[in-house]
mmCIF file of C-alpha atoms in Angstrom:
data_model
loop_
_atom_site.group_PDB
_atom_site.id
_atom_site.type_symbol
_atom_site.label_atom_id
_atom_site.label_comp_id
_atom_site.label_asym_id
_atom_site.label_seq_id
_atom_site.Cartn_x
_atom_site.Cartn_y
_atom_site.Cartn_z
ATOM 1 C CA UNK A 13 0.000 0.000 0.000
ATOM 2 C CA UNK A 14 1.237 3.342 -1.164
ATOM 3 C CA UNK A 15 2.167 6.117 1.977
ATOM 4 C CA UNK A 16 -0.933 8.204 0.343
ATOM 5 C CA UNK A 17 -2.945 5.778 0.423
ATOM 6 C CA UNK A 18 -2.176 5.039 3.681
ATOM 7 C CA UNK A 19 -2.500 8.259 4.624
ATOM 8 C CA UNK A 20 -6.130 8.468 3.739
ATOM 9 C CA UNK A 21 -7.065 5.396 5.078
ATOM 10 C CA UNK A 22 -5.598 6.126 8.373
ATOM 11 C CA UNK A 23 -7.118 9.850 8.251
ATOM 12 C CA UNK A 24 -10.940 8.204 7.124
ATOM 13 C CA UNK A 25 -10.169 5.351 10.115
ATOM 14 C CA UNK A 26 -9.842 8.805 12.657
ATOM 15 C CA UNK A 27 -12.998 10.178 11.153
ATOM 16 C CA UNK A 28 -14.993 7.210 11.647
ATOM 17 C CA UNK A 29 -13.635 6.736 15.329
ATOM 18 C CA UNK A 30 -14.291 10.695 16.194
ATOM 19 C CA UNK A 31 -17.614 10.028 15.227
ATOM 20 C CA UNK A 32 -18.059 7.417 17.774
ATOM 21 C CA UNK A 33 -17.277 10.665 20.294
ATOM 22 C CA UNK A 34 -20.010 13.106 19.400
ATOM 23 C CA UNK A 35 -18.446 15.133 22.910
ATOM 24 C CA UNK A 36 -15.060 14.803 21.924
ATOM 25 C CA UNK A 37 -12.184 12.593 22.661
ATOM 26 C CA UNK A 38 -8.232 12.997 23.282
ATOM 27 C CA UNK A 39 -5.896 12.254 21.060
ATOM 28 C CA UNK A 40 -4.129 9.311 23.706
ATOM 29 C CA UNK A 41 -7.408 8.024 23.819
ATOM 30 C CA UNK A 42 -7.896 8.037 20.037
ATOM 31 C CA UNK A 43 -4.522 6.531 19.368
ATOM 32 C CA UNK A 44 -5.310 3.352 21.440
ATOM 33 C CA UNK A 45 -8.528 2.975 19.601
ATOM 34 C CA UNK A 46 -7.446 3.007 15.908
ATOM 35 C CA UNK A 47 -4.165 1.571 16.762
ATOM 36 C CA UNK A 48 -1.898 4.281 16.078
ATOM 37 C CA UNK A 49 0.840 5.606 17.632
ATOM 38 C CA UNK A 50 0.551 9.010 18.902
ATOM 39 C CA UNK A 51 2.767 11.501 16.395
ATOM 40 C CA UNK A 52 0.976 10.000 13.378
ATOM 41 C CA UNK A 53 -2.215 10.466 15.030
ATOM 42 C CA UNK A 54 -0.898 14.172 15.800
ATOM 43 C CA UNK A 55 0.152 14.701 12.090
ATOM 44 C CA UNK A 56 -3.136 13.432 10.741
ATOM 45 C CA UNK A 57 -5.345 15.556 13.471
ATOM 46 C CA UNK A 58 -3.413 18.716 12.436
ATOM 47 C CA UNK A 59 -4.447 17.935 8.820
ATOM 48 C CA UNK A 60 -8.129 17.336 9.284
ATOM 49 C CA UNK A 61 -8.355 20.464 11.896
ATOM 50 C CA UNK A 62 -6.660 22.751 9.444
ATOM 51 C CA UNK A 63 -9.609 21.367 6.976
ATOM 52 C CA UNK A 64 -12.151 21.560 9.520
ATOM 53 C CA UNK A 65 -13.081 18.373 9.146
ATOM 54 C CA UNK A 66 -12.286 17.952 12.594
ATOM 55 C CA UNK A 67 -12.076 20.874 15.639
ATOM 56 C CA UNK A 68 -10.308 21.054 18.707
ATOM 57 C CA UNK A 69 -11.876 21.952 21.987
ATOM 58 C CA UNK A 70 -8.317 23.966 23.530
ATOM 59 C CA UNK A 71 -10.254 23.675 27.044
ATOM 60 C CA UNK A 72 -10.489 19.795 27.347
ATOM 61 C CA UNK A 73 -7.747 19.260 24.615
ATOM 62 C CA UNK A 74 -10.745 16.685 22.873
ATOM 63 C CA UNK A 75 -11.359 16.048 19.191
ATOM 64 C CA UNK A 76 -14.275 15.982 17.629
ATOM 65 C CA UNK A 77 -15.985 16.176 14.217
ATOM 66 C CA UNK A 78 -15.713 19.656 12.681
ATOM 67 C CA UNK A 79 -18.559 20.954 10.441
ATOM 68 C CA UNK A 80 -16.967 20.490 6.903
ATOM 69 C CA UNK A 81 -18.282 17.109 6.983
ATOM 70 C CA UNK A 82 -21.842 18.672 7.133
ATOM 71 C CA UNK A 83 -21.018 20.583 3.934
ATOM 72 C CA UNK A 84 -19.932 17.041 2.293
ATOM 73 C CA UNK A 85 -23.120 15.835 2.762
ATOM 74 C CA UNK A 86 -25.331 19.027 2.019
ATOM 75 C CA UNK A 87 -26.935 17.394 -0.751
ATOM 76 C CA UNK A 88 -28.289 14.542 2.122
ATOM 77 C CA UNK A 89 -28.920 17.063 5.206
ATOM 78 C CA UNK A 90 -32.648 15.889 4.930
ATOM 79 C CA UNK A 91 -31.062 13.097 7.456
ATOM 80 C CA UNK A 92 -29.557 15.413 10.093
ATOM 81 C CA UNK A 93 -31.473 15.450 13.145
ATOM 82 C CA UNK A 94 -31.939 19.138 13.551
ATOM 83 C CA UNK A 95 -33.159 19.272 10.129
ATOM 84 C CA UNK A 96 -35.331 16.527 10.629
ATOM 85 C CA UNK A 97 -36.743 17.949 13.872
ATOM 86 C CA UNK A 98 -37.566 21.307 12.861
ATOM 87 C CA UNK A 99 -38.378 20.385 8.820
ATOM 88 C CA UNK A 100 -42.677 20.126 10.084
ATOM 89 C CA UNK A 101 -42.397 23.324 12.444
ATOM 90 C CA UNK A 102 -40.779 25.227 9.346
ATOM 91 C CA UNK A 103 -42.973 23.615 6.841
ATOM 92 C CA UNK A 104 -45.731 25.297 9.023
ATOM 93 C CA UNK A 105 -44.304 28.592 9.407
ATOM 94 C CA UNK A 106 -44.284 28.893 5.576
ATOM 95 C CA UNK A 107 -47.887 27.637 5.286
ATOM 96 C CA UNK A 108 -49.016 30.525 8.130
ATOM 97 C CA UNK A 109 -46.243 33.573 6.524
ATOM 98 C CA UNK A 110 -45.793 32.475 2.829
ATOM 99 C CA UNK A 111 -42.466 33.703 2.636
ATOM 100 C CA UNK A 112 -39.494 31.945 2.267
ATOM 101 C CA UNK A 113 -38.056 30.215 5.462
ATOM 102 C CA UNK A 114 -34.343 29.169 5.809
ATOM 103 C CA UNK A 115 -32.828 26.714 8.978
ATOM 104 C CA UNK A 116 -28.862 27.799 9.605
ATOM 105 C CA UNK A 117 -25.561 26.676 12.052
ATOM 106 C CA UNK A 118 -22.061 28.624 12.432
ATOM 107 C CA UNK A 119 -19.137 27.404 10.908
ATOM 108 C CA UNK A 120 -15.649 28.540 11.196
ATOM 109 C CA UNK A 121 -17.359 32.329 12.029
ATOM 110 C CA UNK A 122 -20.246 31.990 9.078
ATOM 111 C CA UNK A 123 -23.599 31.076 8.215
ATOM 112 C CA UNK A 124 -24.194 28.110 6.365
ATOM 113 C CA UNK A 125 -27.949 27.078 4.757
ATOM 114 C CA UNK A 126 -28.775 23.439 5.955
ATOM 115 C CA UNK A 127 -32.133 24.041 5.132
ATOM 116 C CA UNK A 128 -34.622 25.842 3.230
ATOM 117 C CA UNK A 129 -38.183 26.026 2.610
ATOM 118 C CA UNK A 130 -39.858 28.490 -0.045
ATOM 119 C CA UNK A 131 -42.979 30.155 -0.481
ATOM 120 C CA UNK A 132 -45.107 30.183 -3.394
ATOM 121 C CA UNK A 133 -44.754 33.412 -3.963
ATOM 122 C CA UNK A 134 -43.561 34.044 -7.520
ATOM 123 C CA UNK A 135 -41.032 36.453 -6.255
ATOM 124 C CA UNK A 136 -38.525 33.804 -4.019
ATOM 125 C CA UNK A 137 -35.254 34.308 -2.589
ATOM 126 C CA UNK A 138 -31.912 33.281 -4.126
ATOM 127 C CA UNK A 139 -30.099 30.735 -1.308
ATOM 128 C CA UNK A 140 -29.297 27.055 -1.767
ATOM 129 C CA UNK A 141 -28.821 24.335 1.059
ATOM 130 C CA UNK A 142 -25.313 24.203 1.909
ATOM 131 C CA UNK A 143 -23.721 27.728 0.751
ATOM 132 C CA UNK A 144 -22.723 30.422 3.349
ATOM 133 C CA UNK A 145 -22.861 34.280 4.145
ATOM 134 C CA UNK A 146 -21.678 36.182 6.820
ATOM 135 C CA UNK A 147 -22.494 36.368 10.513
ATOM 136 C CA UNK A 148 -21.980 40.712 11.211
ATOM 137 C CA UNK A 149 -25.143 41.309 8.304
ATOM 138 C CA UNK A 150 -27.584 38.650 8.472
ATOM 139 C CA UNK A 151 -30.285 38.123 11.090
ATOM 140 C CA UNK A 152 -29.387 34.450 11.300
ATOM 141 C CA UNK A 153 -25.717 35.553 11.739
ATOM 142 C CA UNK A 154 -26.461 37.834 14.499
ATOM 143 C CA UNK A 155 -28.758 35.110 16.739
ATOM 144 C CA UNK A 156 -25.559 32.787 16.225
ATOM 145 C CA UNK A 157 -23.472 35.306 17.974
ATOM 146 C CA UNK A 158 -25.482 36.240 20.260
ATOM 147 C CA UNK A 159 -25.493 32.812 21.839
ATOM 148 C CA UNK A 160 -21.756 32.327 21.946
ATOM 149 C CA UNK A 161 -19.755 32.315 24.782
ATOM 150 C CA UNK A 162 -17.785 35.699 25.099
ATOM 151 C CA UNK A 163 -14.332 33.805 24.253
ATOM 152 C CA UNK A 164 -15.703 32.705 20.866
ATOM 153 C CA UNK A 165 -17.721 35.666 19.897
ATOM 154 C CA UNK A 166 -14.541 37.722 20.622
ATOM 155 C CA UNK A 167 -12.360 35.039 18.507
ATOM 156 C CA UNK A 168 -15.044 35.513 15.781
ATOM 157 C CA UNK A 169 -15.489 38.785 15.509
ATOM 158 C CA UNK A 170 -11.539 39.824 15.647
ATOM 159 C CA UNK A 171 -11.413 38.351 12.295
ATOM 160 C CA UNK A 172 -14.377 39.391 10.780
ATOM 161 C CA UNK A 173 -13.700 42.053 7.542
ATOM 162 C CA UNK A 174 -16.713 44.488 7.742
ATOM 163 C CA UNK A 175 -17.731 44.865 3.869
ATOM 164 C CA UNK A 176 -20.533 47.874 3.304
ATOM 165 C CA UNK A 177 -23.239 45.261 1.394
ATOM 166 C CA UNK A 178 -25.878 47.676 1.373
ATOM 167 C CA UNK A 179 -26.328 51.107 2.833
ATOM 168 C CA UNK A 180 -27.439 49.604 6.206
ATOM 169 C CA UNK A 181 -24.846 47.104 6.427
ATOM 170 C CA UNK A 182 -22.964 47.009 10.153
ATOM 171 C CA UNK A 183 -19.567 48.724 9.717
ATOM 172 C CA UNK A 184 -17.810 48.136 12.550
ATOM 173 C CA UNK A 185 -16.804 45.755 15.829
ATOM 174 C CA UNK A 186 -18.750 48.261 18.185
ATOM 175 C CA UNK A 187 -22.166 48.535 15.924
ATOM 176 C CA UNK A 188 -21.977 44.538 15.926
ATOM 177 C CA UNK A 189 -21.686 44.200 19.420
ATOM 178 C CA UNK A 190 -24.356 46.473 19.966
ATOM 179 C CA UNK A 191 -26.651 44.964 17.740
ATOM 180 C CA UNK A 192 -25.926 41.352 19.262
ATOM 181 C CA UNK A 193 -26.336 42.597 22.830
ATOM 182 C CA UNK A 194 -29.989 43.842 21.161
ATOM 183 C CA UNK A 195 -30.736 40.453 20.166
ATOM 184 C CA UNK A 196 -29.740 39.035 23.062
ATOM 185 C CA UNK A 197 -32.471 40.974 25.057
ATOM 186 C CA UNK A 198 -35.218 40.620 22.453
ATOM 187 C CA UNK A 199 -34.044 37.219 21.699
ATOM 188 C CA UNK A 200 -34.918 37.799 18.090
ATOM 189 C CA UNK A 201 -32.479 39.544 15.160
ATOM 190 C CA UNK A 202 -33.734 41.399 12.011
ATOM 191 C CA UNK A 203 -31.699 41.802 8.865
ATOM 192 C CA UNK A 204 -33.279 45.620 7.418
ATOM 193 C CA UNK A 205 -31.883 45.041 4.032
ATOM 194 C CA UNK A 206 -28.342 44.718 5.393
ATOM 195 C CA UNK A 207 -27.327 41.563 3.497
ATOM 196 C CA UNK A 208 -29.293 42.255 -0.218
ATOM 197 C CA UNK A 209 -30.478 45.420 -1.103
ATOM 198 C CA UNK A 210 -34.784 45.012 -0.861
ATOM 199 C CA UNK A 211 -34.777 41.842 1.300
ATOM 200 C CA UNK A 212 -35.753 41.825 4.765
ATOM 201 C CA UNK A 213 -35.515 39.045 6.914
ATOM 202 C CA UNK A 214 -36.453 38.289 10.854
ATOM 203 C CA UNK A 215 -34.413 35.218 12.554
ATOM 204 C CA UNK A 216 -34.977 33.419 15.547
ATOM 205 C CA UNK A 217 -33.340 31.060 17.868
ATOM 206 C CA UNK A 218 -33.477 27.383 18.438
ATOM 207 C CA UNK A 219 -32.513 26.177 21.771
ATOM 208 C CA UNK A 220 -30.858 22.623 23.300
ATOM 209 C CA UNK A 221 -31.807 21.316 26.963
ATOM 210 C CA UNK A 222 -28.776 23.616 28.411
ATOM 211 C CA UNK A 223 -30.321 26.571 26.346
ATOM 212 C CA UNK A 224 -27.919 27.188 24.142
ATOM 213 C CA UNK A 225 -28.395 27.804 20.748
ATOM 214 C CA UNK A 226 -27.716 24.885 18.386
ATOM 215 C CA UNK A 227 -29.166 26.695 15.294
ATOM 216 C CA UNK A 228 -31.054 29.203 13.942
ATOM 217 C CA UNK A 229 -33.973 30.032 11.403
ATOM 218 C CA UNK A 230 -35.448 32.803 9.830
ATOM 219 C CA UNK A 231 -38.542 34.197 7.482
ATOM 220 C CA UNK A 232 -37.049 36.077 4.287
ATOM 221 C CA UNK A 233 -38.818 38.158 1.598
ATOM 222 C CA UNK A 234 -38.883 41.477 -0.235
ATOM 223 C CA UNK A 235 -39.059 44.549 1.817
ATOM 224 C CA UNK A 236 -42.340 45.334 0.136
ATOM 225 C CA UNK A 237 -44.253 42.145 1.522
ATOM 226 C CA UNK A 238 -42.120 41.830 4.834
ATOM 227 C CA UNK A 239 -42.170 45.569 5.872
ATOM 228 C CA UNK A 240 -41.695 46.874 9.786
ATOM 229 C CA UNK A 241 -45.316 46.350 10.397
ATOM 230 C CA UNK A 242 -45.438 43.088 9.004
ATOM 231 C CA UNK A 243 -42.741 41.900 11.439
ATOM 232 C CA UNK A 244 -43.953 44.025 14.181
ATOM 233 C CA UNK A 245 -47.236 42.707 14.423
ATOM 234 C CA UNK A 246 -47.497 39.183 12.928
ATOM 235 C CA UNK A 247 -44.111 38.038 12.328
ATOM 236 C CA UNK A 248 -42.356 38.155 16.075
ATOM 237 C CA UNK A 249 -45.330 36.429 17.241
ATOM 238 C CA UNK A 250 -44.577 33.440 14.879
ATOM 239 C CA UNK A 251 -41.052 33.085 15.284
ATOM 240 C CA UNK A 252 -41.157 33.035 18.859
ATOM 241 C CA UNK A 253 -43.746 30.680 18.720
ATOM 242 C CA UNK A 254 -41.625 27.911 16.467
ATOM 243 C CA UNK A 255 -38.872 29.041 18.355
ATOM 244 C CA UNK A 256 -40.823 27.234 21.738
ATOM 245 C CA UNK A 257 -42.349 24.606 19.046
ATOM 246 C CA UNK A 258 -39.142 23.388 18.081
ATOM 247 C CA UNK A 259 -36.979 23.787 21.019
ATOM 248 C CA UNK A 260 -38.911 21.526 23.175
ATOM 249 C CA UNK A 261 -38.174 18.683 21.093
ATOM 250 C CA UNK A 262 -34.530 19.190 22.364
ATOM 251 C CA UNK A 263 -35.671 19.385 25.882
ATOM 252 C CA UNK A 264 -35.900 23.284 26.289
ATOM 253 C CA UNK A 265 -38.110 24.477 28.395
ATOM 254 C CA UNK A 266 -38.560 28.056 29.231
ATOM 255 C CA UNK A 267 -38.400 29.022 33.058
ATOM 256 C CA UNK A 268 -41.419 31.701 34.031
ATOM 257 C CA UNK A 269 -39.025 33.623 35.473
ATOM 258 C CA UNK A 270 -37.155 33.717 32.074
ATOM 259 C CA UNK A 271 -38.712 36.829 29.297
ATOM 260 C CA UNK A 272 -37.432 33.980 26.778
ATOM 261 C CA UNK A 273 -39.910 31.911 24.757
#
């Protein structure tokens, strides 16, 4: 057997293990397992992290499956939990708004689709399962951030390149944080035509058993159809409300003492 072939097998016999470990393992650990001796192991880790096909957790010094794997199997995400989970709630929320309704994660600091449901509205919106935008101008973006912990949002945001999409597009590190300490009150984020010129969009969280948030989805549509009084009065209602739906399935339940949903 050729060293590249090798290689690969050894690399595809760590991915298979890791995901054995959906909260991580170390790499002594891993070695034992797939019978490798600890540098190799080291080399190949270092490979797959820099490809995000696997991410390091510098706390607990654990491996685990990164979320380029996910983007592998975009075309198949109909078999992802999450998706699978929330796919009647959104379905629903459609039916109720007709306008387009998208599902999203983070990964490696942006968006990605996993997810999308459209209206049958002859205007729709442009997006496909699987491609990504960024977190700073986007209302799924912002409800991301505004559940990480304050060592990853700062990570995140120190790298982020603030590009002027539209003339309402956040400019800066201080009109971000600003915006995501917003969200974090209201517990909702809107997008007022900062990612696309004429599209406005209104995103809402989806919560685990811990309450953190594990994803995110939002209604999109033309400005013209989703205006301020359209989200004001009908459209916060009905996210929150798929928010609870849909979060309960992963064991979230909102305290009464909590203004959450």
């Amino acid at each position: 057997m050729s060293n590249n072939v090798q290689s690969i097998e050894r690399a595809l016999t760590l991915l298979d293990m890791l995901s054995e470990y959906p909260d991580g393992i170390q790499i002594t650990r891993l070695s034992d397992l797939v019978g490798l001796n600890k540098s190799t192991t080291h080399r190949l880790l270092s490979t797959l992290v820099n490809m995000n096909y696997v991410v390091k957790d510098e706390t607990t010094d654990k491996y685990k499956l990164g979320l380029q794997i996910v983007y592998l199997s975009r075309n198949i995400l109909s078999n992802m939990n999450i998706t699978e989970v929330s796919k009647p709630y959104l379905e629903k929320l459609v039916k109720d708004v007709n306008e387009t309704v998208h599902l999203c994660i983070e990964d490696n600091g942006e968006i990605m689709y996993i997810d999308k449901i459209e209206s049958n509205q002859t205007i729709r919106m442009y997006s496909r399962i699987g491609s990504r935008a960024p977190m700073y101008c986007t209302g799924v973006g912002k409800v991301l951030l505004s559940g990480m912990s304050e060592t990853k949002f700062n990570k995140i945001i120190s790298k982020m390149e603030f590009y002027p999409r539209t003339s309402t597009t956040i400019t800066s590190k201080e009109e971000l944080i600003e915006e995501v300490e917003k969200v974090k009150k209201q517990q909702y984020s809107i997008d007022n035509l900062e990612y696309q010129d004429g599209v406005r969009c209104i995103a809402a969280p989806i919560y685990d058993y811990n309450g953190n948030i594990i994803a995110t989805f939002s209604i999109s549509g033309p400005s013209n159809r989703v205006t301020m009084d359209v989200v004001n009065n009908l459209l916060i209602d009905k996210v929150r409300q798929t928010t609870a739906e849909i979060s309960l399935n992963f064991g979230y339940v909102e305290k009464k003492t909590n203004t959450a949903f």
